[in-house]
Coordinates of C-alpha atoms in Angstrom, one line a residue:
X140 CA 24.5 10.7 53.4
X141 CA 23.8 9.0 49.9
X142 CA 26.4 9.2 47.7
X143 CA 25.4 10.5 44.2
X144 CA 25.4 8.5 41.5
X145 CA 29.1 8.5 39.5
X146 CA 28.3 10.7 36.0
X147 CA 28.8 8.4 32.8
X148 CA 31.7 8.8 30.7
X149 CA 31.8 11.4 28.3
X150 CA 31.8 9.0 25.2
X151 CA 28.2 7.6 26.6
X152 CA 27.0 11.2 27.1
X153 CA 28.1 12.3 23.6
X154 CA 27.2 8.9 22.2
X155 CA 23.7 9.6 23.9
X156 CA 23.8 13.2 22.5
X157 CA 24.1 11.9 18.9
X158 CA 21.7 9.3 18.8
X159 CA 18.3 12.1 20.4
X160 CA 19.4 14.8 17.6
X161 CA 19.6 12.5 14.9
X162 CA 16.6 9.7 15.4
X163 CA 14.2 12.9 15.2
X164 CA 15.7 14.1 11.9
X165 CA 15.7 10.6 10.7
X166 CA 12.2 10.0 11.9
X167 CA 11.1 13.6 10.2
X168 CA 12.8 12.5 6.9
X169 CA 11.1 8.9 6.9
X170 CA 8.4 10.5 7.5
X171 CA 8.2 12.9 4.6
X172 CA 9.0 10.2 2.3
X173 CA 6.5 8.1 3.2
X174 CA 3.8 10.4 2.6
X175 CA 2.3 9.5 -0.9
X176 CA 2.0 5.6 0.7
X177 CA -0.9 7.2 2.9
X178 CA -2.8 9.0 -0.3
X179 CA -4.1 6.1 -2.1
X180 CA -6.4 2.7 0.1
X181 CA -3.5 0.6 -1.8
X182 CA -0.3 0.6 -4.4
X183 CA -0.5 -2.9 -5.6
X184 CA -1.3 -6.0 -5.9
X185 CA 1.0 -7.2 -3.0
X186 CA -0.6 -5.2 -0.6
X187 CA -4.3 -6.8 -1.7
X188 CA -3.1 -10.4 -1.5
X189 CA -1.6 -9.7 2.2
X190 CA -5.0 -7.9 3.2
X191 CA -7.0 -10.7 1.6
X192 CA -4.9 -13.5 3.5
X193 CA -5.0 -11.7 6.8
X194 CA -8.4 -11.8 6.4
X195 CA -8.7 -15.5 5.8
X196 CA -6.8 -16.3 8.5
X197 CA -8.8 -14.2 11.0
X198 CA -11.5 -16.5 10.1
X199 CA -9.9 -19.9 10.5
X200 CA -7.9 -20.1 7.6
X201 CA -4.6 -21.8 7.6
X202 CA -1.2 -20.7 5.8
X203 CA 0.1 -23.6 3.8
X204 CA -3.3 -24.9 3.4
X205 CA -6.4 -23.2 3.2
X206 CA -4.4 -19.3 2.9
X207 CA -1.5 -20.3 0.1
X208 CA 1.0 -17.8 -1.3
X209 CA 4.6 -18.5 -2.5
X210 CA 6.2 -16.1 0.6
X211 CA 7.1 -17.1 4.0
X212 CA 4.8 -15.8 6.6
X213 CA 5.9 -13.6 8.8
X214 CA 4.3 -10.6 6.7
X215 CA 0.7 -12.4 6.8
X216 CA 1.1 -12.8 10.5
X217 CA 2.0 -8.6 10.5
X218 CA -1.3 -7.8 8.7
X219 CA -3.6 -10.4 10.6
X220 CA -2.3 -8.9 13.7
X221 CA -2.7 -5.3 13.2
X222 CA -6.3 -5.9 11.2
X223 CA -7.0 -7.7 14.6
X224 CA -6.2 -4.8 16.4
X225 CA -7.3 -1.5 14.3
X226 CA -9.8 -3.5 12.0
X227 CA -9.1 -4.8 8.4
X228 CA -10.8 -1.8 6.3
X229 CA -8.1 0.4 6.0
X230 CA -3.8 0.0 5.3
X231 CA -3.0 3.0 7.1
X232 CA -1.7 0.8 10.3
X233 CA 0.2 -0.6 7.8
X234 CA 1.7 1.8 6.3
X235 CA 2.3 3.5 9.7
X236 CA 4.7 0.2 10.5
X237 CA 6.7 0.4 7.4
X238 CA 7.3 3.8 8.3
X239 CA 8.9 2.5 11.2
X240 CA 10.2 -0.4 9.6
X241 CA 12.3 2.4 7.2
X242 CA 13.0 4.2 10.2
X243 CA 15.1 0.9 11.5
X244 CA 16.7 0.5 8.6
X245 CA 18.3 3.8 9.0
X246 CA 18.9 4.2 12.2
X247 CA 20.9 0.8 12.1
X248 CA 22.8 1.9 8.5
X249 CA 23.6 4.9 10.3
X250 CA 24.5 3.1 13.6
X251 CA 27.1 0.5 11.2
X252 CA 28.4 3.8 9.1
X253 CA 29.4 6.3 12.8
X254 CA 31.3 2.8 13.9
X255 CA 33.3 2.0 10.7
X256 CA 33.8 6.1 10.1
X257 CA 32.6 8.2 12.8
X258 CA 29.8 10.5 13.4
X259 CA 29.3 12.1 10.3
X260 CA 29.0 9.2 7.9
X261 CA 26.5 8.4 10.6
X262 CA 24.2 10.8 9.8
X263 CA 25.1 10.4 5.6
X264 CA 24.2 6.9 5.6
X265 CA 21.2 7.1 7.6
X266 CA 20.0 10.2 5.3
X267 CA 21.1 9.2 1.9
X268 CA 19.2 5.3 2.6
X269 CA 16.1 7.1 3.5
X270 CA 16.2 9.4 0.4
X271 CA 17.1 6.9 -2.0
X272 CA 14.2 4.3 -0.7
X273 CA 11.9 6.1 -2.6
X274 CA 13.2 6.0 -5.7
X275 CA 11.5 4.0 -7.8
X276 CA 8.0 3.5 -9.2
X277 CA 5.8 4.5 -6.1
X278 CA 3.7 1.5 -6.3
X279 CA 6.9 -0.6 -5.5
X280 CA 8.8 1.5 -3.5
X281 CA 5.7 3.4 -1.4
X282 CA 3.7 0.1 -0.6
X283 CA 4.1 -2.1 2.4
X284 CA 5.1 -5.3 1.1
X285 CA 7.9 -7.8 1.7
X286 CA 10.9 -5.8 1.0
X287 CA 10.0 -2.6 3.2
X288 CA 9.8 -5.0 6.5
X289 CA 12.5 -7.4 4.7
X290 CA 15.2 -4.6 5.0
X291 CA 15.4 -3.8 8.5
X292 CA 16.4 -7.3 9.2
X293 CA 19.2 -7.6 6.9
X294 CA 20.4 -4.3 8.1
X295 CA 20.0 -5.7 11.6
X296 CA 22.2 -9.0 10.6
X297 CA 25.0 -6.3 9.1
X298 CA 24.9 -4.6 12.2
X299 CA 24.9 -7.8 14.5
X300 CA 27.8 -9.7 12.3
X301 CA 29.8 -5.8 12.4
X302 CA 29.7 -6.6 16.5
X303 CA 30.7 -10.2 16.0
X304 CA 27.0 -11.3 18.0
X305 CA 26.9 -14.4 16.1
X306 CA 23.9 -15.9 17.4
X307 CA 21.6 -12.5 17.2
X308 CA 22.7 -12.0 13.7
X309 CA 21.7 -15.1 12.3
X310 CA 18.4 -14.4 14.2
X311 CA 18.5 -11.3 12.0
X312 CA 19.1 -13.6 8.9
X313 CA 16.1 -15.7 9.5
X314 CA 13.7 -13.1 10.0
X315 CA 15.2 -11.7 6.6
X316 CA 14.2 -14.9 5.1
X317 CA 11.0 -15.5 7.0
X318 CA 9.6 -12.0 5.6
X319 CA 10.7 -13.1 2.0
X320 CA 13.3 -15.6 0.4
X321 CA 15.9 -13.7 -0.9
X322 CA 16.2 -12.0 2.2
X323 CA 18.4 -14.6 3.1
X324 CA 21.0 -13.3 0.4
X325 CA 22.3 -11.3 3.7
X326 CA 24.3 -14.6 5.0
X327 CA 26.8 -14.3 2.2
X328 CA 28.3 -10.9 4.0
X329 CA 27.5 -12.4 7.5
X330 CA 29.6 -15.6 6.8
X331 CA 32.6 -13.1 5.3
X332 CA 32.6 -11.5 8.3
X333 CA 32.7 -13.7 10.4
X334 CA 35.5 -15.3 8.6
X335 CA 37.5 -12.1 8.6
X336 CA 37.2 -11.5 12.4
X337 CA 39.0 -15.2 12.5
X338 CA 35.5 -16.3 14.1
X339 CA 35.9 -19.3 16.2
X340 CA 34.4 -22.4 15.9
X341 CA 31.5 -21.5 18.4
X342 CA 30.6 -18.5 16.3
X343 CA 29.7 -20.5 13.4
X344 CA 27.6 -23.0 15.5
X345 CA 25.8 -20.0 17.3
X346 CA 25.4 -18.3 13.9
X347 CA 23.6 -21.9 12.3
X348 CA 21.5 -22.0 15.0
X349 CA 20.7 -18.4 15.2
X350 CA 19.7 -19.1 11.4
X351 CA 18.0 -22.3 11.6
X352 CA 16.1 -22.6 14.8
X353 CA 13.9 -19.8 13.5
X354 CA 12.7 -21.3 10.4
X355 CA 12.2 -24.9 12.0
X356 CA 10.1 -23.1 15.0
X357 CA 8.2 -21.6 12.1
X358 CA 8.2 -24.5 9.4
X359 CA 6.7 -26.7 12.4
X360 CA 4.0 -23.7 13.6
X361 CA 2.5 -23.6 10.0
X362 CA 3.1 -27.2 8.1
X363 CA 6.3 -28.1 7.4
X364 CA 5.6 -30.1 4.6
X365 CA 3.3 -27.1 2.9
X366 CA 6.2 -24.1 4.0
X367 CA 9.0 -26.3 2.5
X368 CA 7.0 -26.5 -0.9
X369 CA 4.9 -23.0 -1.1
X370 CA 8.2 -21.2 0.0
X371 CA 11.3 -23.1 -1.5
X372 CA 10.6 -26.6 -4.1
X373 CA 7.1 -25.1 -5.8
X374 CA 7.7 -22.2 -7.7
X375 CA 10.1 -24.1 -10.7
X376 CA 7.8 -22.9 -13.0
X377 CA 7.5 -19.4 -11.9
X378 CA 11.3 -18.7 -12.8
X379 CA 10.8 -19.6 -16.1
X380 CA 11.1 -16.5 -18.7
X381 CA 11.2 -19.1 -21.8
X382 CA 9.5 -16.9 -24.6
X383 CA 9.6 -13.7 -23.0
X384 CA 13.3 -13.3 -22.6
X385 CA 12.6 -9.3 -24.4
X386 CA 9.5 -8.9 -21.6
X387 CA 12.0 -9.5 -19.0
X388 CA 15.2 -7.8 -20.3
X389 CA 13.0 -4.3 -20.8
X390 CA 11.8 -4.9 -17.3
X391 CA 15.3 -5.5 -15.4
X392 CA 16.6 -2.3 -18.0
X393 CA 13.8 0.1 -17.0
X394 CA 13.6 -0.2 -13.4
X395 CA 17.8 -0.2 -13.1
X396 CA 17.2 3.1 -15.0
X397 CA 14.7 4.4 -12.4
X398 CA 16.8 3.1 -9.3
X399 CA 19.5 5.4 -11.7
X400 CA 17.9 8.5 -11.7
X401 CA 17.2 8.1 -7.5
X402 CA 20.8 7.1 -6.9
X403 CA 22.1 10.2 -8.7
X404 CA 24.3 11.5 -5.5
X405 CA 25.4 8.2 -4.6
X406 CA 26.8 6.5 -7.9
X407 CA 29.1 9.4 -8.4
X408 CA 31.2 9.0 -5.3
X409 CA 31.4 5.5 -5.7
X410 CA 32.6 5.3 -9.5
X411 CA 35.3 7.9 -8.4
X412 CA 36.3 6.5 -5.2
X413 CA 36.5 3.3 -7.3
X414 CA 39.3 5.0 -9.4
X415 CA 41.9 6.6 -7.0
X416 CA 41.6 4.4 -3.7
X417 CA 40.0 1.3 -2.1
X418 CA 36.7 2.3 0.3
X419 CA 37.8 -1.0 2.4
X420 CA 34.5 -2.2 2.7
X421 CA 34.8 -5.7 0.5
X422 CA 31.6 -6.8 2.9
X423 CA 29.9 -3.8 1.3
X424 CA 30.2 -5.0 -2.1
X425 CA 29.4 -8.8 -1.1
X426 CA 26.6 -7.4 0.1
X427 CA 25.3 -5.2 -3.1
X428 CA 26.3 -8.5 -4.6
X429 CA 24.3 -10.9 -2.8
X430 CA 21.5 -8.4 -2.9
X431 CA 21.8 -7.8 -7.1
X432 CA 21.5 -11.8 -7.4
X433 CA 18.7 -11.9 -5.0
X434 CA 17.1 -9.0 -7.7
X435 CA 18.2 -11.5 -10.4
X436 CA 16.6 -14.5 -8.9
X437 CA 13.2 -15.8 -10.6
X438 CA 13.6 -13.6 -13.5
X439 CA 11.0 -11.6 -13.1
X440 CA 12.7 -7.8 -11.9
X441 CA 9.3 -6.1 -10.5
X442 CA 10.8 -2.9 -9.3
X443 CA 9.8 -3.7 -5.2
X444 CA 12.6 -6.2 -6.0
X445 CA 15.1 -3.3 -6.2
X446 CA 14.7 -2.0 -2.7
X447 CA 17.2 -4.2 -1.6
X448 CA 19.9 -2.6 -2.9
X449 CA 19.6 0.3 -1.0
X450 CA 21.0 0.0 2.1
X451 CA 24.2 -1.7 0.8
X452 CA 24.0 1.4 -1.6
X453 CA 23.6 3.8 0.6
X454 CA 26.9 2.3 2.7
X455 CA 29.1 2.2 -0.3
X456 CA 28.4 5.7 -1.4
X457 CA 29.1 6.7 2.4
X458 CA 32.5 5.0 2.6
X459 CA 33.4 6.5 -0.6
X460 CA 32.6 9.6 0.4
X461 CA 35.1 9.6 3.2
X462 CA 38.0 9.5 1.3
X463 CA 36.8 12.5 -1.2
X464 CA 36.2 16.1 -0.6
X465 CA 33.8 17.3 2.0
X466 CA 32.0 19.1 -0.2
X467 CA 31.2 15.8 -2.0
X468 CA 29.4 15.1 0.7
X469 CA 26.9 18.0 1.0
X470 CA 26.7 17.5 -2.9
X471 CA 25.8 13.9 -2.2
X472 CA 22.9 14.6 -0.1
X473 CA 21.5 17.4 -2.5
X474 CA 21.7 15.3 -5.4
X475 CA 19.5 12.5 -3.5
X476 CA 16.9 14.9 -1.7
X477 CA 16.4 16.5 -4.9
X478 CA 16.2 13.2 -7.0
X479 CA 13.9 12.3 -3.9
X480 CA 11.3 15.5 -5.0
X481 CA 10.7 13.9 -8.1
X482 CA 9.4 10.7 -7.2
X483 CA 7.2 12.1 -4.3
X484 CA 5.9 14.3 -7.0
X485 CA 5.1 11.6 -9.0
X486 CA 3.8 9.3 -5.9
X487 CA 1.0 12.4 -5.2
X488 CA 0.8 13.4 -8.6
X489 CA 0.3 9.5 -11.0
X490 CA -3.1 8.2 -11.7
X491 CA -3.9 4.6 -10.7
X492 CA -6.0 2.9 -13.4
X493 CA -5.6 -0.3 -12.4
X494 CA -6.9 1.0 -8.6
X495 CA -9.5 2.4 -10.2
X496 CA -10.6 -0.7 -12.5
X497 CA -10.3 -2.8 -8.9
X498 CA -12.3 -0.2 -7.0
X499 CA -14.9 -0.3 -9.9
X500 CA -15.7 -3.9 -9.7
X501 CA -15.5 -4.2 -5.9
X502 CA -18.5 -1.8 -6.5
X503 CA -20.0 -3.9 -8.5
X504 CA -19.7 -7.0 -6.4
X505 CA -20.9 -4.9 -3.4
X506 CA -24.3 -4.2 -5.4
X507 CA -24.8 -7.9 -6.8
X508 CA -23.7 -9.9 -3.4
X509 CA -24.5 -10.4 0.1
X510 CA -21.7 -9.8 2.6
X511 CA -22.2 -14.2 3.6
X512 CA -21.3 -14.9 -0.2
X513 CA -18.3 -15.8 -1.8
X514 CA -17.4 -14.7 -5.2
X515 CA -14.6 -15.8 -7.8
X516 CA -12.3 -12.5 -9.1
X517 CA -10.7 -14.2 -12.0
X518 CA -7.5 -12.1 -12.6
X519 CA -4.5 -10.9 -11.0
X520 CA -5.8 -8.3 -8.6
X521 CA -6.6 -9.9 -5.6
X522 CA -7.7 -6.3 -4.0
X523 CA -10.8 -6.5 -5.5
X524 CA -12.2 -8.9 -2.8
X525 CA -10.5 -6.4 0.2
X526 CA -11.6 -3.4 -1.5
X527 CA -15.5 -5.1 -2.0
X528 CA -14.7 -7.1 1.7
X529 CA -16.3 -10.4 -0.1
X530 CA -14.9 -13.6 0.7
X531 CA -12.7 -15.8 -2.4
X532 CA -14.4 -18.9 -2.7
X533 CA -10.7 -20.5 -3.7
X534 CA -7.3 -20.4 -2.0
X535 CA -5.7 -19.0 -4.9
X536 CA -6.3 -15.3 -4.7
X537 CA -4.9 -15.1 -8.5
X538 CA -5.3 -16.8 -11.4
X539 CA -1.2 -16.5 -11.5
X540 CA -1.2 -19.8 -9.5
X541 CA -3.2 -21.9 -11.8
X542 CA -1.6 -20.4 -14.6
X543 CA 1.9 -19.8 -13.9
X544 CA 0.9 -16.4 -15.5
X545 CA 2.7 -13.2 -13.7
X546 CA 4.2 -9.9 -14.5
X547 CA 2.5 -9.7 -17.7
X548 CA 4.9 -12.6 -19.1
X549 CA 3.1 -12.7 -22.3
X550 CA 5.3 -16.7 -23.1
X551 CA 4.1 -19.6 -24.2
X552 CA 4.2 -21.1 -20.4
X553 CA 1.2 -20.3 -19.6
X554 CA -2.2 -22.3 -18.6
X555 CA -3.4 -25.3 -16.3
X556 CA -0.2 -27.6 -17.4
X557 CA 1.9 -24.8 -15.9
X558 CA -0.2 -24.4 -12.7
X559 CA 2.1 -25.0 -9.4
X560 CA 1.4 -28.4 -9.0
X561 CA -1.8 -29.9 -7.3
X562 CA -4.0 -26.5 -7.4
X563 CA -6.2 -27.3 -9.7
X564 CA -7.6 -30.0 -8.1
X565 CA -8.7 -27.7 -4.8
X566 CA -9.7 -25.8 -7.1
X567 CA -12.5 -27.6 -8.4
X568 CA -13.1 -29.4 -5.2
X569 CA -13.6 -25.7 -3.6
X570 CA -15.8 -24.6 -6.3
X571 CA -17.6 -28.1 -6.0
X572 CA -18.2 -27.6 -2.3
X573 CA -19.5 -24.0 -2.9
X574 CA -19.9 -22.6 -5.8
X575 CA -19.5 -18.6 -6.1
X576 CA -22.8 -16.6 -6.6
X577 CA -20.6 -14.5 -9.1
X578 CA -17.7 -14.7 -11.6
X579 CA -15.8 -11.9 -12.6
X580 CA -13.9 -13.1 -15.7
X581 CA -11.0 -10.1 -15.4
X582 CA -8.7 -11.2 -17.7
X583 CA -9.4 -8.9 -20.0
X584 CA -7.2 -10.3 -23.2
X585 CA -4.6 -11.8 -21.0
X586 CA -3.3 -15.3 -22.1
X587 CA -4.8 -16.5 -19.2
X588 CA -8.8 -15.8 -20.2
X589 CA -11.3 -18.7 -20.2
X590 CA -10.7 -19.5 -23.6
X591 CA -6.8 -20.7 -22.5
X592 CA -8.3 -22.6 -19.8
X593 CA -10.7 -25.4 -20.3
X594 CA -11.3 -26.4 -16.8
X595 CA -12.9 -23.1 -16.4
X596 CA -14.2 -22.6 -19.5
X597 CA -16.4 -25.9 -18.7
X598 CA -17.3 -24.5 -15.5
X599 CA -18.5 -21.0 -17.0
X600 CA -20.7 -23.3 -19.6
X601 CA -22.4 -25.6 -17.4
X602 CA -23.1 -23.3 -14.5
X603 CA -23.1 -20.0 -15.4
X604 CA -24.7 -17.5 -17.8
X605 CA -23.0 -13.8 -18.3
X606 CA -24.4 -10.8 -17.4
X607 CA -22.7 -8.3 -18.3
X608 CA -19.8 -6.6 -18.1
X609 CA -17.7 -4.4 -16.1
X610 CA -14.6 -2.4 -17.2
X611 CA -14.0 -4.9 -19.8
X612 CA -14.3 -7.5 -16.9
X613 CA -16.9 -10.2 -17.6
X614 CA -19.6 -10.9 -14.8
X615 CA -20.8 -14.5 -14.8
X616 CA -24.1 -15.4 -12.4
X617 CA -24.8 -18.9 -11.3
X618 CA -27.5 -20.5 -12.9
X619 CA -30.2 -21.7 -10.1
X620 CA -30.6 -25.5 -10.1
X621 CA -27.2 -26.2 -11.8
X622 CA -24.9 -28.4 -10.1
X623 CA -21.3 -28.2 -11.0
X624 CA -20.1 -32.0 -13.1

């Protein structure tokens, strides 16, 4: 007679109790506050400039060389694979994975919280993260760019370093870094951690590899010469806020405000745990440190940069609450959901000009162009050549590249002198090699317009006659018989 099998222990039962009732509430709740990220065909520039690459590279381009940005590539690689597998005209697969990718984050926020203070803080951190991820403009915190799929691997190296698997969590580290730079801020907390646990030396060396082997495997898969300088050594000119240190301040000021407003529930229980007792989390607040000089970094405070706040965020406030009243708690989670309302109002409710004025001249380059040609979208919305499904006849999707413009940095470091170094010559090598049938001069008043820029300026005069314009947006038409000097 078989013998049946021996029944688990009631901690695995009731550990596998928790985890099926509260992934469906978590999924239900990512869910719901994901929903304005599927009501528009994009939220912002980001989002064009990873469509536009994926497309390159599905036609032969290569990262580093031909397809240029200043991010690592693991987020290209995303969107060239799923536009290989559901088709490149729509985000919506996209925006399906980040989703998921918030989903992640929570569950393993949650998973850190129910082992540092049981089942309840479980289901607190993983609720208040979700609810406070929105918070913020929605065209930083509802698009899928860098941060969204940046977050779940930072929570991931938190929740590998909190189980003292070295190795896995410097894995977790890299992939941080490998989906964007300051990603990597995460190592700070790792290393204190493993510190604290008195990690041997074994643990460091399988935490440096974990970390290391990743980025070489990828530096060597791309070109290591072009990762090292489009990821790390050429963007010295980018952090620069010289003349437009009040630009910058309102910037960092207005979207702290915002992240505020969303972390309504969570900043009170924090400020008074703060005053009558230690929360005993000090890799916590490493953390929220690490992450608030990664928002620092560059200067430039776009308000995607503040997403990674959040989980660390969402962790604190749950340790605080721990040591307050249970009702604090309930208030907590109120406080978020309904800060939460308001910025999904607004993400169904705002107007998109700048979507708009994109969608417009895609129209326009539709009507003018053949699908075979390539056109030059002079401006810093590189979704105008997705949206129109036209092919850039340049590597640099923006004119923030050759200008060192960005953010609306209205300084005096802007045009070609300030260009990240060596673009301009591919530039005019590319145009050389095949001119575009069309320029669209978007710069509409920006200090980066033709008349800033003589290199194009010349080009505009020898080859091209306008014809128009768009939107404010200047159209340019090559002249027939002109051949570029």
């Amino acid at each position: 007679m078989l013998l049946a099998p021996l029944a688990p222990p009631r901690s695995v039962v009731a550990g596998k109790g928790y985890w099926t009732r509260l992934l469906p509430l978590l999924a239900v709740l990512a869910c719901v506050t994901r929903v304005p990220s599927f009501l528009r065909p994009l939220w912002n520039p980001d989002e064009g400039y990873l469509a536009v690459q994926a497309r390159m590279l599905a036609r032969g381009g290569q990262l580093y060389e031909t397809v240029v940005d200043r991010k690592p590539p693991l987020l290209p690689w995303l969107y060239e694979g799923t536009f290989a597998v559901f088709g490149s005209g729509s985000l919506t697969p996209v925006r399906i994975l980040a989703v998921l990718a918030q989903l992640a984050t929570a569950a393993l926020l949650a998973s850190i919280a129910r082992r540092r203070w049981g089942d309840r803080a479980g289901r607190t951190a993983g609720a208040l993260y979700l609810l406070v991820s929105v918070g913020l403009n929605p065209e930083d915190a509802q698009a899928a760019t860098f941060e969204v799929f940046m977050l779940p691997c930072t929570a991931a190296a938190m929740w590998c370093a909190d189980r003292r698997r070295w190795g896995a969590a410097g894995a977790a580290v890299a992939c941080a870094f490998l989906t964007k730079q300051t990603g990597g801020a995460v190592l700070l907390p790792v290393l204190y951690l493993l510190n604290r646990y008195g990690g041997p030396r074994a643990g460091l060396l399988r935490l440096a590899a974990g970390a290391a082997l990743p980025v070489l495997g990828v530096a060597l898969a791309t070109d290591p010469a072009g990762f090292a300088f489009w990821t790390v050594t050429g963007s010295g000119a980018y952090a620069s806020f010289t003349g437009s240190e009040l630009h910058v301040l309102a910037r960092a000021l207005t979207n702290t405000a915002i992240l505020g407003v969303a972390s309504a529930g969570l900043l009170p229980p924090v400020a008074r745990a703060l005053r009558i007792a230690r929360t005993g989390a000090p890799d916590l607040w490493l953390w929220l440190a690490a992450s608030a000089a990664a928002v620092t970094l560059g200067f430039h405070f776009f308000g995607h940069y503040f997403l990674q706040l959040t989980p660390p965020l969402a962790l604190l406030a749950t340790a605080a609450l721990q040591i307050l009243p249970r009702e604090r708690t309930s208030g907590a989670v109120l406080a978020s959901a309904c800060a939460c309302t308001l910025f999904l109002a607004w993400g169904v409710l705002a107007p998109r000009p700048e979507l708009a004025h994109a969608q417009r001249l895609a129209l326009t380059l539709d009507r003018r162009t053949a699908p075979g040609d390539r056109v030059l979208v002079w401006g810093i919305h590189p979704e105008t050549y997705w949206l129109a499904d036209r092919a850039p006849a340049t590597r640099y999707l923006t004119a923030g590249l050759l200008t060192n413009f960005s953010g609306g940095r209205d300084g005096p470091q802007v045009g070609e002198k300030y260009a990240v170094a060596g673009t301009w010559p591919d530039f005019r090598a590319e145009l050389a090699d095949r001119a575009p049938v069309l320029v669209i001069d978007d710069s509409r008043g920006k200090p980066y317009g033709p008349a800033r820029v003589p290199s194009l300026r010349r080009l505009l005069a020898a080859d091209y006659e306008q014809a128009g314009e768009v939107d404010g947006a200047v159209l340019y038409v090559r002249v027939p018989g002109q051949q570029t000097p």
